[in-house]
Amino acid sequence: MANLDPDLLAALRRAARDARDDGVEFFVNSGWRSREYQEHLRREAVSKYGSEREAARWVATVDTSAHVAGHAVDIGPSGARAWLSEHGARYGLCQIYRNEPWHYELRPEAIDDGCPPLYADPTHDPRMQW
């Protein structure tokens, strides 16, 4: 979990411990990504989806990716995602995109206010505009 934001990492560790107490184990399938790897993923998405615009629904650019900044993780398996969907806000861990149920970011305000509404996909997130 190298290069993750320390607050995100601490929240993940607390959530993982409590999930384990509930019989749920979760894994970080993807955390921090290098700029090179993010660009590789973006190019693959363009090839798969046929355009930059469609690929942007699934993979951010190196300059907008929360993974490159160390501020996002992809969680698995599905049982862990279900647990985080129900309990994540108490740790500030929120799903951000409706089309990416595995993608979580730290939103400390969620501890008091709950997670913010989901964006349909990254193209609706103002941080992802390029």
Coordinates of N, CA and C in Angstrom, one line a residue:
M1 N 0.8 -1.2 0.0 CA 0.0 0.0 0.0 C 0.9 1.2 0.0
A2 N 2.0 1.1 -0.7 CA 3.0 2.2 -0.8 C 2.3 3.4 -1.5
N3 N 2.7 4.5 -1.1 CA 2.4 5.8 -1.7 C 0.9 6.2 -1.5
L4 N 0.1 5.5 -0.7 CA -1.2 5.9 -0.4 C -1.2 7.1 0.6
D5 N -2.2 7.9 0.5 CA -2.3 9.0 1.5 C -2.4 8.3 2.9
P6 N -1.6 8.8 3.9 CA -1.6 8.2 5.2 C -3.0 8.1 5.9
D7 N -3.8 9.2 5.7 CA -5.1 9.1 6.3 C -6.0 8.1 5.6
L8 N -5.9 7.9 4.3 CA -6.7 6.9 3.6 C -6.2 5.5 4.1
L9 N -4.9 5.3 4.2 CA -4.4 4.0 4.7 C -4.9 3.7 6.1
A10 N -4.9 4.7 7.0 CA -5.4 4.5 8.3 C -6.8 4.1 8.4
A11 N -7.6 4.8 7.6 CA -9.1 4.5 7.5 C -9.3 3.1 7.0
L12 N -8.6 2.7 6.0 CA -8.7 1.4 5.4 C -8.3 0.3 6.4
R13 N -7.3 0.6 7.2 CA -6.9 -0.4 8.2 C -8.0 -0.5 9.3
R14 N -8.5 0.6 9.7 CA -9.6 0.5 10.7 C -10.8 -0.2 10.2
A15 N -11.2 0.1 8.9 CA -12.3 -0.6 8.3 C -12.1 -2.1 8.1
A16 N -10.9 -2.4 7.7 CA -10.5 -3.8 7.5 C -10.6 -4.6 8.8
R17 N -10.1 -4.0 9.9 CA -10.2 -4.7 11.2 C -11.6 -4.9 11.6
D18 N -12.5 -3.9 11.5 CA -13.9 -4.1 11.9 C -14.6 -5.0 10.9
A19 N -14.3 -5.0 9.6 CA -15.0 -5.9 8.7 C -14.6 -7.3 9.1
R20 N -13.3 -7.5 9.4 CA -12.9 -8.9 9.8 C -13.7 -9.4 11.0
D21 N -13.9 -8.5 12.0 CA -14.8 -8.8 13.1 C -16.2 -9.3 12.7
D22 N -16.6 -8.8 11.6 CA -17.9 -9.1 11.0 C -17.8 -10.3 10.1
G23 N -16.6 -10.9 10.0 CA -16.5 -12.1 9.1 C -16.3 -11.7 7.6
V24 N -15.9 -10.5 7.4 CA -15.7 -10.0 6.0 C -14.2 -9.6 5.8
E25 N -13.6 -10.1 4.8 CA -12.2 -9.8 4.5 C -12.2 -9.0 3.2
F26 N -11.5 -7.9 3.2 CA -11.4 -7.2 1.9 C -10.0 -6.9 1.5
F27 N -9.8 -6.7 0.2 CA -8.4 -6.5 -0.3 C -8.4 -5.3 -1.1
V28 N -7.3 -4.6 -1.1 CA -7.1 -3.5 -2.0 C -6.5 -4.1 -3.3
N29 N -7.3 -4.1 -4.4 CA -6.9 -4.6 -5.7 C -6.1 -3.7 -6.4
S30 N -6.2 -2.4 -6.2 CA -5.4 -1.4 -6.8 C -5.4 -0.2 -5.9
G31 N -4.2 0.4 -5.6 CA -4.1 1.6 -4.8 C -3.4 2.6 -5.6
W32 N -2.2 3.1 -5.1 CA -1.4 4.1 -5.8 C -1.0 3.5 -7.1
R33 N -1.0 4.3 -8.2 CA -0.5 3.9 -9.5 C 0.5 5.0 -10.0
S34 N 1.5 4.5 -10.6 CA 2.5 5.4 -11.2 C 1.8 6.1 -12.4
R35 N 2.4 7.2 -12.8 CA 1.8 7.9 -14.0 C 1.9 7.0 -15.2
E36 N 3.0 6.3 -15.3 CA 3.2 5.4 -16.5 C 2.1 4.3 -16.5
Y37 N 1.8 3.7 -15.4 CA 0.8 2.6 -15.4 C -0.6 3.2 -15.6
Q38 N -0.9 4.3 -15.1 CA -2.2 5.0 -15.3 C -2.3 5.3 -16.8
E39 N -1.3 5.8 -17.4 CA -1.3 6.0 -18.9 C -1.5 4.8 -19.7
H40 N -0.9 3.7 -19.2 CA -1.1 2.4 -19.9 C -2.5 2.0 -19.8
L41 N -3.1 2.1 -18.6 CA -4.5 1.7 -18.4 C -5.4 2.6 -19.3
R42 N -5.1 3.9 -19.4 CA -5.9 4.8 -20.2 C -5.9 4.4 -21.7
R43 N -4.6 4.1 -22.2 CA -4.5 3.6 -23.6 C -5.3 2.4 -23.8
E44 N -5.2 1.4 -22.9 CA -6.0 0.2 -23.0 C -7.5 0.5 -23.1
A45 N -7.9 1.4 -22.3 CA -9.4 1.7 -22.3 C -9.8 2.4 -23.6
V46 N -8.9 3.2 -24.1 CA -9.3 3.9 -25.4 C -9.4 2.8 -26.5
S47 N -8.5 1.8 -26.5 CA -8.5 0.7 -27.4 C -9.8 -0.1 -27.2
K48 N -10.1 -0.4 -26.0 CA -11.3 -1.2 -25.7 C -12.6 -0.5 -26.0
Y49 N -12.7 0.7 -25.6 CA -14.0 1.4 -25.8 C -14.1 2.3 -27.0
G50 N -13.0 2.4 -27.8 CA -13.0 3.0 -29.1 C -12.9 4.5 -29.1
S51 N -12.8 5.2 -28.0 CA -12.7 6.7 -28.1 C -12.2 7.2 -26.7
E52 N -11.5 8.3 -26.7 CA -11.1 9.0 -25.5 C -12.3 9.3 -24.6
R53 N -13.4 9.8 -25.2 CA -14.6 10.1 -24.4 C -15.1 8.9 -23.7
E54 N -15.3 7.8 -24.4 CA -15.9 6.6 -23.7 C -14.9 6.1 -22.7
A55 N -13.6 6.1 -23.0 CA -12.6 5.5 -22.1 C -12.6 6.4 -20.8
A56 N -12.9 7.7 -20.9 CA -12.9 8.5 -19.7 C -14.0 8.1 -18.7
R57 N -15.0 7.4 -19.1 CA -16.0 6.9 -18.2 C -15.4 5.8 -17.2
W58 N -14.2 5.3 -17.6 CA -13.6 4.2 -16.8 C -12.2 4.5 -16.3
V59 N -11.5 5.3 -17.0 CA -10.1 5.5 -16.6 C -9.7 6.9 -16.7
A60 N -9.2 7.5 -15.6 CA -8.8 8.9 -15.6 C -7.5 9.1 -16.3
T61 N -7.2 10.4 -16.6 CA -5.9 10.7 -17.1 C -4.9 10.7 -16.0
V62 N -3.6 10.7 -16.3 CA -2.6 10.8 -15.3 C -2.7 12.0 -14.4
D63 N -3.2 13.1 -15.0 CA -3.3 14.4 -14.3 C -4.5 14.5 -13.4
T64 N -5.5 13.7 -13.6 CA -6.7 13.7 -12.9 C -7.0 12.5 -12.0
S65 N -6.2 11.5 -12.1 CA -6.4 10.2 -11.4 C -6.2 10.3 -9.9
A66 N -7.2 10.0 -9.1 CA -7.0 9.9 -7.7 C -6.1 8.8 -7.3
H67 N -5.9 7.8 -8.1 CA -5.0 6.7 -7.9 C -3.5 7.2 -8.0
V68 N -3.3 8.0 -9.0 CA -1.9 8.5 -9.1 C -1.5 9.4 -8.0
A69 N -2.5 10.1 -7.4 CA -2.3 11.0 -6.3 C -2.2 10.2 -5.0
G70 N -2.6 8.9 -5.0 CA -2.6 8.1 -3.8 C -3.8 8.3 -2.9
H71 N -4.9 8.8 -3.6 CA -6.1 9.1 -2.8 C -7.3 8.2 -3.1
A72 N -7.0 7.1 -3.8 CA -8.1 6.1 -4.2 C -7.6 4.7 -4.1
V73 N -8.6 3.8 -3.8 CA -8.3 2.4 -3.8 C -9.5 1.7 -4.5
D74 N -9.1 0.6 -5.1 CA -10.2 -0.3 -5.6 C -10.2 -1.5 -4.7
I75 N -11.4 -1.8 -4.2 CA -11.6 -2.8 -3.2 C -12.3 -4.1 -3.8
G76 N -12.0 -5.2 -3.3 CA -12.6 -6.5 -3.6 C -12.6 -7.4 -2.4
P77 N -13.3 -8.5 -2.5 CA -14.3 -8.9 -3.4 C -15.6 -8.2 -3.2
S78 N -16.7 -8.7 -3.9 CA -18.0 -8.1 -3.8 C -18.5 -8.0 -2.4
G79 N -18.3 -9.0 -1.6 CA -18.8 -8.9 -0.2 C -18.2 -7.8 0.6
A80 N -16.9 -7.5 0.3 CA -16.2 -6.4 1.0 C -16.8 -5.1 0.5
R81 N -17.1 -5.0 -0.8 CA -17.7 -3.8 -1.3 C -19.1 -3.5 -0.7
A82 N -19.8 -4.6 -0.5 CA -21.1 -4.5 0.1 C -21.0 -4.0 1.5
W83 N -20.0 -4.5 2.3 CA -19.8 -4.1 3.6 C -19.4 -2.7 3.7
L84 N -18.5 -2.2 2.8 CA -18.1 -0.8 2.8 C -19.2 0.1 2.3
S85 N -20.0 -0.4 1.4 CA -21.2 0.4 1.0 C -22.1 0.7 2.2
E86 N -22.2 -0.3 3.1 CA -23.1 -0.1 4.3 C -22.4 0.7 5.4
H87 N -21.1 0.4 5.6 CA -20.4 0.9 6.8 C -19.2 1.9 6.5
G88 N -18.9 2.1 5.3 CA -17.7 2.9 4.9 C -17.8 4.3 5.4
A89 N -18.9 4.9 5.4 CA -19.0 6.3 5.8 C -18.5 6.6 7.2
R90 N -18.7 5.6 8.1 CA -18.2 5.8 9.5 C -16.7 5.9 9.6
Y91 N -16.0 5.5 8.5 CA -14.5 5.6 8.4 C -14.1 6.7 7.4
G92 N -15.1 7.3 6.8 CA -14.8 8.4 5.8 C -14.5 7.7 4.4
L93 N -14.8 6.5 4.2 CA -14.5 5.8 3.0 C -15.8 5.7 2.1
C94 N -15.8 6.3 1.0 CA -16.9 6.5 0.1 C -16.7 6.0 -1.3
Q95 N -17.7 5.3 -1.8 CA -17.8 5.0 -3.2 C -18.1 6.3 -3.9
I96 N -17.4 6.6 -5.0 CA -17.5 7.8 -5.7 C -18.3 7.8 -7.0
Y97 N -18.2 6.7 -7.7 CA -18.8 6.5 -9.0 C -19.8 5.4 -9.0
R98 N -21.0 5.6 -9.5 CA -22.0 4.5 -9.6 C -21.5 3.4 -10.5
N99 N -20.8 3.7 -11.6 CA -20.3 2.6 -12.5 C -19.1 1.9 -12.0
E100 N -18.5 2.3 -10.8 CA -17.3 1.7 -10.3 C -17.5 1.4 -8.8
P101 N -18.3 0.3 -8.5 CA -18.6 0.0 -7.1 C -17.3 -0.4 -6.3
W102 N -16.2 -0.6 -6.9 CA -15.0 -1.0 -6.3 C -14.1 0.2 -5.9
H103 N -14.4 1.4 -6.4 CA -13.5 2.6 -6.3 C -14.0 3.3 -5.0
Y104 N -13.1 3.5 -4.1 CA -13.3 4.2 -2.8 C -12.3 5.3 -2.6
E105 N -12.7 6.4 -2.1 CA -11.9 7.5 -1.7 C -12.2 8.0 -0.3
L106 N -11.3 8.7 0.3 CA -11.5 9.2 1.6 C -12.2 10.5 1.6
R107 N -13.3 10.6 2.3 CA -14.1 11.8 2.5 C -14.3 11.9 4.0
P108 N -13.4 12.6 4.7 CA -13.5 12.7 6.2 C -14.9 13.2 6.6
E109 N -15.4 14.1 5.9 CA -16.7 14.7 6.3 C -17.9 13.7 6.3
A110 N -17.7 12.6 5.6 CA -18.7 11.5 5.6 C -18.9 10.9 7.0
I111 N -17.9 11.0 7.8 CA -18.1 10.5 9.2 C -19.3 11.1 9.9
D112 N -19.4 12.4 9.7 CA -20.5 13.1 10.3 C -21.7 13.3 9.4
D113 N -21.5 13.5 8.1 CA -22.5 13.8 7.1 C -23.0 12.7 6.2
G114 N -22.3 11.6 6.2 CA -22.6 10.5 5.2 C -21.9 10.8 3.9
C115 N -21.8 9.8 3.1 CA -21.1 9.9 1.8 C -21.8 10.8 0.9
P116 N -21.1 11.6 0.0 CA -21.8 12.4 -0.9 C -22.5 11.6 -2.0
P117 N -23.5 12.2 -2.7 CA -24.1 11.5 -3.8 C -23.1 11.0 -4.8
L118 N -23.4 9.9 -5.4 CA -22.5 9.3 -6.4 C -22.6 10.0 -7.7
Y119 N -21.4 10.1 -8.4 CA -21.4 10.6 -9.8 C -21.8 9.3 -10.6
A120 N -22.4 9.5 -11.7 CA -22.7 8.4 -12.6 C -21.5 7.7 -13.0
D121 N -20.5 8.5 -13.4 CA -19.2 7.9 -13.8 C -18.2 9.1 -13.7
P122 N -16.9 8.8 -13.9 CA -15.9 9.9 -13.8 C -16.1 11.1 -14.7
T123 N -16.8 11.0 -15.8 CA -17.0 12.1 -16.7 C -18.0 13.2 -16.1
H124 N -18.7 12.8 -15.0 CA -19.6 13.7 -14.3 C -18.9 14.4 -13.1
D125 N -17.7 14.0 -12.8 CA -16.9 14.5 -11.6 C -16.2 15.7 -12.1
P126 N -16.4 16.9 -11.5 CA -15.7 18.1 -11.9 C -14.2 18.0 -11.8
R127 N -13.7 17.1 -10.9 CA -12.3 17.0 -10.7 C -11.6 16.3 -12.0
M128 N -12.4 15.6 -12.7 CA -11.9 14.8 -13.9 C -12.0 15.6 -15.2
Q129 N -12.4 16.8 -15.2 CA -12.5 17.5 -16.4 C -11.1 17.9 -17.0
W130 N -10.9 17.6 -18.2 CA -9.6 17.8 -18.9 C -9.8 18.4 -20.2

